[in-house]
Amino acid sequence: MGASLAKIDDAVWSKFEIKPAANPTPEKERAAKLADPGFGRVFTDHMAIVRYNQAMGWHAACVESRANFPLDPAAAVLHYAQEIFEGLKAYKRDDGGVNLFRPDANARRFRNSAERMAMAPLPEALFIEAVEQLVRIDSAWIPGGEGSLYLRPFMIASEIFLGVKPSADYIFAVIASPVGSYFKGGPAPVSIWVSENYTRAAIGGTGAVKCGGNYAASLRAQAEAIDHGCDQVVFLDAVERRYIEELGGMNVFFVFDDGSLLTPPLGTILPGITRDSIIALAKESGTPVREELYTIDQWRTDAASGKLKEAFACGTAAVISPIGKVRSANGEFLISGGAAGPVAMGLRKKLVDIQYGRAADPHNWIKKVL
Ligand SMILES: *Cc1c(COP(=O)(O)O)cnc(C)c1O
């Protein structure tokens, strides 16, 4: 793999061939879709796509009309699930320009995911270029106000072979989906179900990488949460089955009566970019943040004694969701009376203001695309 990667040079991949859609969505239809996009069902007119094979390395980078992939039924991804993805957003600023938030961090995580899944690592500059090209050509699809354009880079193993081995061929693509404000009228607290039957990740497994397989494995537990009247599932560690790890697709934070924050340490959890950003924002405003193990029993005890003031989940899609209620086979308990707490809401505003360019950006997290 190393040898073929050496073939990648600027002349091969830094130039995306831009093929604008011959029949883009008419403006009226687009406006109607943008008025109430929901999440993940409305898509823009284009996609970015880059191919990989061992002989040529990454090649054939282009931005073209969004369309089906021709995929052989023996394509490796359909059998052995070599698939990874990312999620980031483009935000419209008040001056009409467009911001990306920490795309370099997504590019780095994507490369780490590829390495763990024995896939061809995509050069970080190529990831960022693909995202930016797509945002530029589909910028008319970025909702105003508190909406954003959700970007979904992903990579699949496309070699036609049923033998079990790392694929020799890959397709990397980026698609985009306009999304409204995740919560109309401010974030509503979520209820979560503690999964005691299922775990998400074990040491040495793939919990720390963003692969589709992790999600497939979490869906049964999520369905159990819904069956128990909860919005989301929270997973415990796979060894002692008592340390809080994370939700199916969001990291988790706890807020204590001394003002400090706690979040589970990296290892088997997904290293969220929202998580990392919250840690930075909290620390620079003088809030101590511990990255430490925390058990479900301690959570219940601290909620009862009043030591725990708030808990919240975080991720790119919803930014910060306050956790109002925790339910398990042993009963349930409320957090901050089931309402959104001030620490979660304060951090949320700080982060969102940076993302939309309404606040200073001392960490250089913003990349202006337009
Ligand atoms: C993507 C993801 C997160 C959140 O990561 P962000 O970079 O903050 O969006 C958390 N947990 C899991 C399992 C994820 O897949």
Tab-separated table of C-alpha atoms and ligand atoms in Angstrom:
chain	number	residue	atom	x	y	z
A	1	MET	CA	0.000	0.000	0.000
A	2	GLY	CA	2.835	2.370	0.865
A	3	ALA	CA	4.366	2.037	-2.582
A	4	SER	CA	1.202	2.905	-4.455
A	5	LEU	CA	0.466	5.788	-2.107
A	6	ALA	CA	3.783	7.254	-3.119
A	7	LYS	CA	2.315	7.714	-6.589
A	8	ILE	CA	-0.058	10.357	-5.308
A	9	ASP	CA	1.251	13.704	-6.341
A	10	ASP	CA	-0.397	17.061	-6.673
A	11	ALA	CA	-0.826	16.716	-10.406
A	12	VAL	CA	-2.945	13.615	-9.961
A	13	TRP	CA	-5.349	14.631	-7.268
A	14	SER	CA	-5.242	18.292	-6.375
A	15	LYS	CA	-7.365	19.087	-9.417
A	16	PHE	CA	-10.974	18.072	-9.148
A	17	GLU	CA	-12.705	17.918	-12.472
A	18	ILE	CA	-15.897	19.927	-12.001
A	19	LYS	CA	-18.887	18.658	-13.973
A	20	PRO	CA	-21.922	20.762	-12.980
A	21	ALA	CA	-25.238	18.910	-12.976
A	22	ALA	CA	-27.000	19.203	-16.335
A	23	ASN	CA	-30.410	19.354	-14.630
A	24	PRO	CA	-30.021	20.954	-11.202
A	25	THR	CA	-33.061	21.245	-8.948
A	26	PRO	CA	-35.169	24.262	-10.015
A	27	GLU	CA	-34.859	27.183	-7.613
A	28	LYS	CA	-38.492	27.010	-6.504
A	29	GLU	CA	-38.261	23.326	-5.656
A	30	ARG	CA	-35.008	23.892	-3.789
A	31	ALA	CA	-36.557	26.723	-1.754
A	32	ALA	CA	-39.481	24.449	-0.835
A	33	LYS	CA	-37.090	21.727	0.331
A	34	LEU	CA	-34.970	24.189	2.303
A	35	ALA	CA	-38.035	25.530	4.104
A	36	ASP	CA	-38.305	22.309	6.138
A	37	PRO	CA	-35.408	19.971	5.385
A	38	GLY	CA	-35.613	17.771	8.496
A	39	PHE	CA	-32.518	15.578	8.856
A	40	GLY	CA	-30.820	13.461	6.202
A	41	ARG	CA	-33.547	13.048	3.593
A	42	VAL	CA	-32.953	16.058	1.353
A	43	PHE	CA	-29.778	16.088	-0.734
A	44	THR	CA	-27.963	18.648	-2.862
A	45	ASP	CA	-27.392	18.355	-6.616
A	46	HIS	CA	-23.758	17.209	-6.549
A	47	MET	CA	-21.294	14.816	-4.964
A	48	ALA	CA	-17.514	14.731	-4.827
A	49	ILE	CA	-15.907	11.425	-5.696
A	50	VAL	CA	-12.352	10.088	-5.788
A	51	ARG	CA	-11.266	6.568	-6.643
A	52	TYR	CA	-8.417	4.432	-5.411
A	53	ASN	CA	-6.699	1.398	-6.796
A	54	GLN	CA	-3.347	-0.051	-5.945
A	55	ALA	CA	-1.813	0.707	-9.334
A	56	MET	CA	-2.866	4.354	-9.576
A	57	GLY	CA	-3.356	5.380	-5.965
A	58	TRP	CA	-6.014	8.077	-5.507
A	59	HIS	CA	-7.195	9.328	-8.877
A	60	ALA	CA	-10.142	10.565	-10.956
A	61	ALA	CA	-11.191	13.247	-8.457
A	62	CYS	CA	-14.333	14.950	-9.625
A	63	VAL	CA	-17.428	16.825	-8.542
A	64	GLU	CA	-20.430	15.713	-10.524
A	65	SER	CA	-24.175	15.266	-10.501
A	66	ARG	CA	-25.313	13.195	-7.502
A	67	ALA	CA	-26.224	9.731	-8.822
A	68	ASN	CA	-26.280	6.028	-7.996
A	69	PHE	CA	-22.979	4.154	-7.813
A	70	PRO	CA	-22.718	1.149	-10.075
A	71	LEU	CA	-21.632	-1.507	-7.559
A	72	ASP	CA	-20.877	-5.132	-8.353
A	73	PRO	CA	-22.795	-7.536	-6.063
A	74	ALA	CA	-19.427	-8.959	-5.001
A	75	ALA	CA	-18.036	-5.546	-3.961
A	76	ALA	CA	-16.171	-6.143	-0.698
A	77	VAL	CA	-18.111	-3.548	1.325
A	78	LEU	CA	-21.353	-5.482	0.813
A	79	HIS	CA	-19.883	-8.561	2.482
A	80	TYR	CA	-17.203	-7.593	4.981
A	81	ALA	CA	-18.263	-4.034	5.838
A	82	GLN	CA	-15.073	-2.126	5.115
A	83	GLU	CA	-16.766	1.250	5.385
A	84	ILE	CA	-15.960	4.466	7.228
A	85	PHE	CA	-17.569	7.888	7.323
A	86	GLU	CA	-17.407	11.392	8.750
A	87	GLY	CA	-19.909	14.089	9.614
A	88	LEU	CA	-19.302	17.842	9.569
A	89	LYS	CA	-21.274	20.952	8.695
A	90	ALA	CA	-21.067	24.104	6.612
A	91	TYR	CA	-22.626	27.143	8.290
A	92	LYS	CA	-23.872	30.312	6.625
A	93	ARG	CA	-22.531	33.481	8.225
A	94	ASP	CA	-24.534	36.688	8.592
A	95	ASP	CA	-22.328	38.297	5.910
A	96	GLY	CA	-23.400	35.571	3.453
A	97	GLY	CA	-20.082	33.690	3.620
A	98	VAL	CA	-19.712	30.030	4.558
A	99	ASN	CA	-17.757	28.437	7.434
A	100	LEU	CA	-16.539	24.900	7.967
A	101	PHE	CA	-15.792	23.899	11.566
A	102	ARG	CA	-12.481	22.036	12.133
A	103	PRO	CA	-12.493	20.102	8.811
A	104	ASP	CA	-8.832	19.259	9.450
A	105	ALA	CA	-9.879	17.297	12.540
A	106	ASN	CA	-12.408	15.291	10.499
A	107	ALA	CA	-9.758	14.640	7.841
A	108	ARG	CA	-7.329	13.343	10.462
A	109	ARG	CA	-9.945	11.135	12.103
A	110	PHE	CA	-10.974	9.779	8.701
A	111	ARG	CA	-7.381	8.756	8.028
A	112	ASN	CA	-7.170	7.075	11.432
A	113	SER	CA	-10.423	5.254	10.737
A	114	ALA	CA	-9.068	4.050	7.377
A	115	GLU	CA	-5.915	2.747	9.028
A	116	ARG	CA	-7.859	0.795	11.652
A	117	MET	CA	-10.096	-0.737	8.984
A	118	ALA	CA	-7.100	-1.653	6.783
A	119	MET	CA	-8.346	0.738	4.088
A	120	ALA	CA	-6.252	3.070	1.921
A	121	PRO	CA	-5.686	6.220	3.992
A	122	LEU	CA	-6.961	9.301	2.198
A	123	PRO	CA	-4.543	12.270	2.251
A	124	GLU	CA	-5.998	14.892	4.593
A	125	ALA	CA	-5.630	17.664	2.031
A	126	LEU	CA	-7.655	15.624	-0.452
A	127	PHE	CA	-10.454	15.115	2.094
A	128	ILE	CA	-10.621	18.846	2.805
A	129	GLU	CA	-10.471	19.773	-0.894
A	130	ALA	CA	-13.350	17.402	-1.716
A	131	VAL	CA	-15.499	18.874	1.059
A	132	GLU	CA	-14.740	22.452	0.041
A	133	GLN	CA	-15.416	21.838	-3.649
A	134	LEU	CA	-18.792	20.317	-2.857
A	135	VAL	CA	-19.748	23.150	-0.507
A	136	ARG	CA	-18.837	25.721	-3.167
A	137	ILE	CA	-20.828	24.155	-5.988
A	138	ASP	CA	-23.856	23.472	-3.750
A	139	SER	CA	-23.678	26.636	-1.640
A	140	ALA	CA	-27.234	27.595	-2.656
A	141	TRP	CA	-28.342	24.595	-0.575
A	142	ILE	CA	-27.060	25.949	2.746
A	143	PRO	CA	-30.066	26.976	4.830
A	144	GLY	CA	-29.965	30.356	6.543
A	145	GLY	CA	-30.719	30.974	10.204
A	146	GLU	CA	-29.848	28.117	12.546
A	147	GLY	CA	-29.808	25.528	9.747
A	148	SER	CA	-26.650	24.159	8.152
A	149	LEU	CA	-25.413	21.910	5.375
A	150	TYR	CA	-24.519	18.492	6.799
A	151	LEU	CA	-21.590	16.947	4.919
A	152	ARG	CA	-21.101	13.226	4.806
A	153	PRO	CA	-17.706	12.044	3.532
A	154	PHE	CA	-17.447	8.259	3.336
A	155	MET	CA	-15.336	5.490	1.869
A	156	ILE	CA	-16.293	2.008	0.718
A	157	ALA	CA	-14.297	-1.060	-0.335
A	158	SER	CA	-15.143	-1.673	-3.988
A	159	GLU	CA	-12.912	-4.563	-5.009
A	160	ILE	CA	-14.878	-7.393	-6.660
A	161	PHE	CA	-13.688	-10.350	-4.608
A	162	LEU	CA	-15.221	-12.618	-1.972
A	163	GLY	CA	-11.937	-13.521	-0.309
A	164	VAL	CA	-11.510	-12.050	3.164
A	165	LYS	CA	-8.727	-9.486	2.925
A	166	PRO	CA	-8.360	-5.719	2.754
A	167	SER	CA	-9.886	-4.478	-0.510
A	168	ALA	CA	-7.539	-3.322	-3.255
A	169	ASP	CA	-10.024	-0.707	-4.522
A	170	TYR	CA	-11.934	2.070	-2.778
A	171	ILE	CA	-14.438	4.786	-3.550
A	172	PHE	CA	-14.306	7.963	-1.474
A	173	ALA	CA	-17.269	10.299	-1.840
A	174	VAL	CA	-18.848	13.315	-0.162
A	175	ILE	CA	-22.574	14.000	-0.244
A	176	ALA	CA	-24.403	16.919	1.368
A	177	SER	CA	-27.762	17.305	3.049
A	178	PRO	CA	-29.319	20.569	4.231
A	179	VAL	CA	-30.590	20.306	7.801
A	180	GLY	CA	-32.793	22.594	9.827
A	181	SER	CA	-32.103	23.607	13.379
A	182	TYR	CA	-31.977	20.278	15.179
A	183	PHE	CA	-34.272	21.597	17.873
A	184	LYS	CA	-36.971	24.075	17.123
A	185	GLY	CA	-37.348	26.383	20.101
A	186	GLY	CA	-34.163	25.325	21.904
A	187	PRO	CA	-32.851	21.882	22.688
A	188	ALA	CA	-35.352	19.607	24.407
A	189	PRO	CA	-33.816	17.337	27.072
A	190	VAL	CA	-33.481	13.715	25.956
A	191	SER	CA	-34.269	10.602	27.954
A	192	ILE	CA	-31.740	7.796	27.807
A	193	TRP	CA	-31.856	4.080	28.355
A	194	VAL	CA	-28.907	2.299	29.989
A	195	SER	CA	-28.104	-0.747	27.890
A	196	GLU	CA	-27.328	-3.736	30.094
A	197	ASN	CA	-27.749	-6.402	27.398
A	198	TYR	CA	-25.551	-4.910	24.703
A	199	THR	CA	-22.154	-3.226	24.565
A	200	ARG	CA	-20.806	-0.964	21.863
A	201	ALA	CA	-17.049	-1.403	21.938
A	202	ALA	CA	-14.296	-3.451	23.554
A	203	ILE	CA	-10.630	-2.665	24.057
A	204	GLY	CA	-8.814	-3.473	20.830
A	205	GLY	CA	-12.020	-3.189	18.806
A	206	THR	CA	-13.294	-0.426	16.550
A	207	GLY	CA	-15.080	1.788	19.094
A	208	ALA	CA	-12.706	4.684	18.507
A	209	VAL	CA	-13.206	4.821	14.733
A	210	LYS	CA	-16.164	6.028	12.730
A	211	CYS	CA	-17.191	2.906	10.849
A	212	GLY	CA	-20.696	1.969	9.793
A	213	GLY	CA	-20.378	-1.384	11.531
A	214	ASN	CA	-20.380	0.286	14.949
A	215	TYR	CA	-23.756	1.754	14.121
A	216	ALA	CA	-25.166	-1.517	12.808
A	217	ALA	CA	-24.175	-3.126	16.096
A	218	SER	CA	-25.838	-0.349	18.132
A	219	LEU	CA	-29.251	-0.416	16.465
A	220	ARG	CA	-30.667	-3.278	18.519
A	221	ALA	CA	-29.777	-1.461	21.735
A	222	GLN	CA	-31.274	1.759	20.337
A	223	ALA	CA	-34.479	-0.142	19.502
A	224	GLU	CA	-34.545	-1.400	23.101
A	225	ALA	CA	-34.279	2.221	24.276
A	226	ILE	CA	-37.272	3.201	22.148
A	227	ASP	CA	-39.208	0.181	23.478
A	228	HIS	CA	-38.593	1.522	26.976
A	229	GLY	CA	-39.877	4.964	26.065
A	230	CYS	CA	-36.423	6.558	25.788
A	231	ASP	CA	-34.913	8.687	23.022
A	232	GLN	CA	-31.359	7.322	23.075
A	233	VAL	CA	-29.255	4.500	24.454
A	234	VAL	CA	-26.151	4.938	26.630
A	235	PHE	CA	-23.574	2.150	26.570
A	236	LEU	CA	-21.531	0.816	29.468
A	237	ASP	CA	-17.998	-0.577	29.142
A	238	ALA	CA	-17.720	-4.126	27.828
A	239	VAL	CA	-15.553	-5.491	30.688
A	240	GLU	CA	-17.067	-4.429	34.022
A	241	ARG	CA	-20.359	-3.284	32.551
A	242	ARG	CA	-20.588	-0.272	34.820
A	243	TYR	CA	-18.521	2.616	33.380
A	244	ILE	CA	-20.441	5.068	31.191
A	245	GLU	CA	-19.037	5.153	27.679
A	246	GLU	CA	-21.228	7.138	25.273
A	247	LEU	CA	-24.499	7.164	23.379
A	248	GLY	CA	-24.875	5.408	20.014
A	249	GLY	CA	-23.559	8.476	18.204
A	250	MET	CA	-22.767	11.144	20.795
A	251	ASN	CA	-20.255	11.646	23.612
A	252	VAL	CA	-21.387	12.486	27.121
A	253	PHE	CA	-20.496	15.070	29.813
A	254	PHE	CA	-21.409	15.436	33.488
A	255	VAL	CA	-21.599	18.753	35.375
A	256	PHE	CA	-21.054	18.844	39.164
A	257	ASP	CA	-22.087	21.230	41.919
A	258	ASP	CA	-18.533	22.628	42.179
A	259	GLY	CA	-18.858	23.719	38.524
A	260	SER	CA	-16.452	21.075	37.204
A	261	LEU	CA	-17.045	18.819	34.196
A	262	LEU	CA	-16.321	15.134	33.733
A	263	THR	CA	-16.302	13.151	30.499
A	264	PRO	CA	-15.253	9.518	29.940
A	265	PRO	CA	-11.637	9.109	28.750
A	266	LEU	CA	-10.694	8.215	25.170
A	267	GLY	CA	-9.983	4.596	24.356
A	268	THR	CA	-13.068	2.673	23.330
A	269	ILE	CA	-15.223	5.764	22.728
A	270	LEU	CA	-15.302	7.813	19.539
A	271	PRO	CA	-13.027	10.862	19.892
A	272	GLY	CA	-15.684	13.469	19.128
A	273	ILE	CA	-14.625	16.819	17.714
A	274	THR	CA	-17.506	18.426	19.617
A	275	ARG	CA	-16.222	16.708	22.786
A	276	ASP	CA	-12.719	18.034	22.171
A	277	SER	CA	-14.040	21.548	21.453
A	278	ILE	CA	-16.150	21.585	24.634
A	279	ILE	CA	-13.156	20.531	26.717
A	280	ALA	CA	-11.131	23.397	25.231
A	281	LEU	CA	-13.894	25.991	25.731
A	282	ALA	CA	-14.565	24.897	29.302
A	283	LYS	CA	-10.895	24.869	30.297
A	284	GLU	CA	-10.185	28.311	28.876
A	285	SER	CA	-13.073	29.775	30.858
A	286	GLY	CA	-11.539	28.314	34.027
A	287	THR	CA	-13.811	25.269	34.346
A	288	PRO	CA	-11.920	22.145	35.427
A	289	VAL	CA	-12.545	19.172	33.109
A	290	ARG	CA	-11.650	15.630	34.150
A	291	GLU	CA	-11.426	12.843	31.592
A	292	GLU	CA	-12.199	10.025	33.994
A	293	LEU	CA	-14.214	6.856	34.383
A	294	TYR	CA	-17.661	7.321	35.907
A	295	THR	CA	-20.003	4.493	36.826
A	296	ILE	CA	-23.725	4.249	36.366
A	297	ASP	CA	-24.116	3.702	40.131
A	298	GLN	CA	-22.166	6.858	40.913
A	299	TRP	CA	-24.288	8.757	38.405
A	300	ARG	CA	-27.474	7.606	40.151
A	301	THR	CA	-26.031	8.439	43.611
A	302	ASP	CA	-24.782	11.881	42.528
A	303	ALA	CA	-28.090	12.718	40.869
A	304	ALA	CA	-29.919	11.787	44.105
A	305	SER	CA	-27.581	13.751	46.396
A	306	GLY	CA	-27.592	16.844	44.195
A	307	LYS	CA	-23.848	16.616	43.562
A	308	LEU	CA	-24.586	16.110	39.868
A	309	LYS	CA	-26.192	19.222	38.410
A	310	GLU	CA	-26.435	18.426	34.692
A	311	ALA	CA	-25.572	15.842	32.086
A	312	PHE	CA	-25.491	16.321	28.348
A	313	ALA	CA	-24.636	14.510	25.126
A	314	CYS	CA	-22.702	16.134	22.298
A	315	GLY	CA	-21.945	15.620	18.617
A	316	THR	CA	-21.896	17.497	15.329
A	317	ALA	CA	-25.545	16.878	14.407
A	318	ALA	CA	-27.240	18.150	17.585
A	319	VAL	CA	-24.235	20.054	19.108
A	320	ILE	CA	-25.363	19.625	22.752
A	321	SER	CA	-28.439	17.744	23.971
A	322	PRO	CA	-29.242	17.999	27.680
A	323	ILE	CA	-30.032	14.652	29.314
A	324	GLY	CA	-33.196	14.995	31.375
A	325	LYS	CA	-33.933	11.432	32.410
A	326	VAL	CA	-32.004	8.183	32.774
A	327	ARG	CA	-33.857	4.892	32.800
A	328	SER	CA	-32.586	1.351	33.325
A	329	ALA	CA	-33.894	-2.051	34.369
A	330	ASN	CA	-33.492	-0.773	37.993
A	331	GLY	CA	-35.743	2.236	37.609
A	332	GLU	CA	-35.150	5.812	36.590
A	333	PHE	CA	-33.844	9.133	37.834
A	334	LEU	CA	-34.107	12.747	36.702
A	335	ILE	CA	-31.285	15.204	36.096
A	336	SER	CA	-31.731	18.929	36.829
A	337	GLY	CA	-35.396	18.198	37.299
A	338	GLY	CA	-35.609	16.919	33.729
A	339	ALA	CA	-34.887	20.376	32.271
A	340	ALA	CA	-32.012	21.820	30.235
A	341	GLY	CA	-29.295	23.168	32.539
A	342	PRO	CA	-27.420	26.483	32.264
A	343	VAL	CA	-23.937	24.956	31.795
A	344	ALA	CA	-25.022	22.842	28.813
A	345	MET	CA	-26.863	25.779	27.299
A	346	GLY	CA	-23.958	28.180	27.876
A	347	LEU	CA	-21.443	25.862	26.236
A	348	ARG	CA	-23.825	25.246	23.380
A	349	LYS	CA	-24.183	28.967	22.672
A	350	LYS	CA	-20.426	29.496	22.833
A	351	LEU	CA	-19.772	26.741	20.327
A	352	VAL	CA	-22.603	27.645	17.949
A	353	ASP	CA	-21.563	31.313	17.965
A	354	ILE	CA	-18.064	30.309	16.842
A	355	GLN	CA	-19.446	27.965	14.170
A	356	TYR	CA	-21.637	30.684	12.639
A	357	GLY	CA	-18.877	33.288	12.864
A	358	ARG	CA	-20.680	35.384	15.493
A	359	ALA	CA	-17.891	35.023	18.058
A	360	ALA	CA	-14.098	35.268	17.967
A	361	ASP	CA	-12.244	32.122	16.926
A	362	PRO	CA	-9.030	32.055	18.978
A	363	HIS	CA	-8.341	28.382	18.157
A	364	ASN	CA	-8.547	28.863	14.381
A	365	TRP	CA	-11.302	26.277	14.193
A	366	ILE	CA	-13.116	28.051	11.355
A	367	LYS	CA	-12.201	27.535	7.739
A	368	LYS	CA	-13.920	30.063	5.483
A	369	VAL	CA	-14.950	28.375	2.249
A	370	LEU	CA	-16.782	31.359	0.806
B	1	LIG	C1	-19.543	10.869	15.317
B	1	LIG	C2	-19.697	10.300	16.675
B	1	LIG	C3	-19.636	11.108	17.826
B	1	LIG	C4	-19.532	12.600	17.783
B	1	LIG	O1	-18.395	13.084	17.119
B	1	LIG	P1	-18.351	14.580	16.608
B	1	LIG	O2	-17.014	14.683	15.966
B	1	LIG	O3	-18.472	15.444	17.802
B	1	LIG	O4	-19.491	14.752	15.675
B	1	LIG	C5	-19.719	10.481	19.059
B	1	LIG	N1	-19.876	9.143	19.160
B	1	LIG	C6	-19.947	8.356	18.077
B	1	LIG	C7	-20.119	6.904	18.257
B	1	LIG	C8	-19.858	8.902	16.805
B	1	LIG	O5	-19.937	8.107	15.735
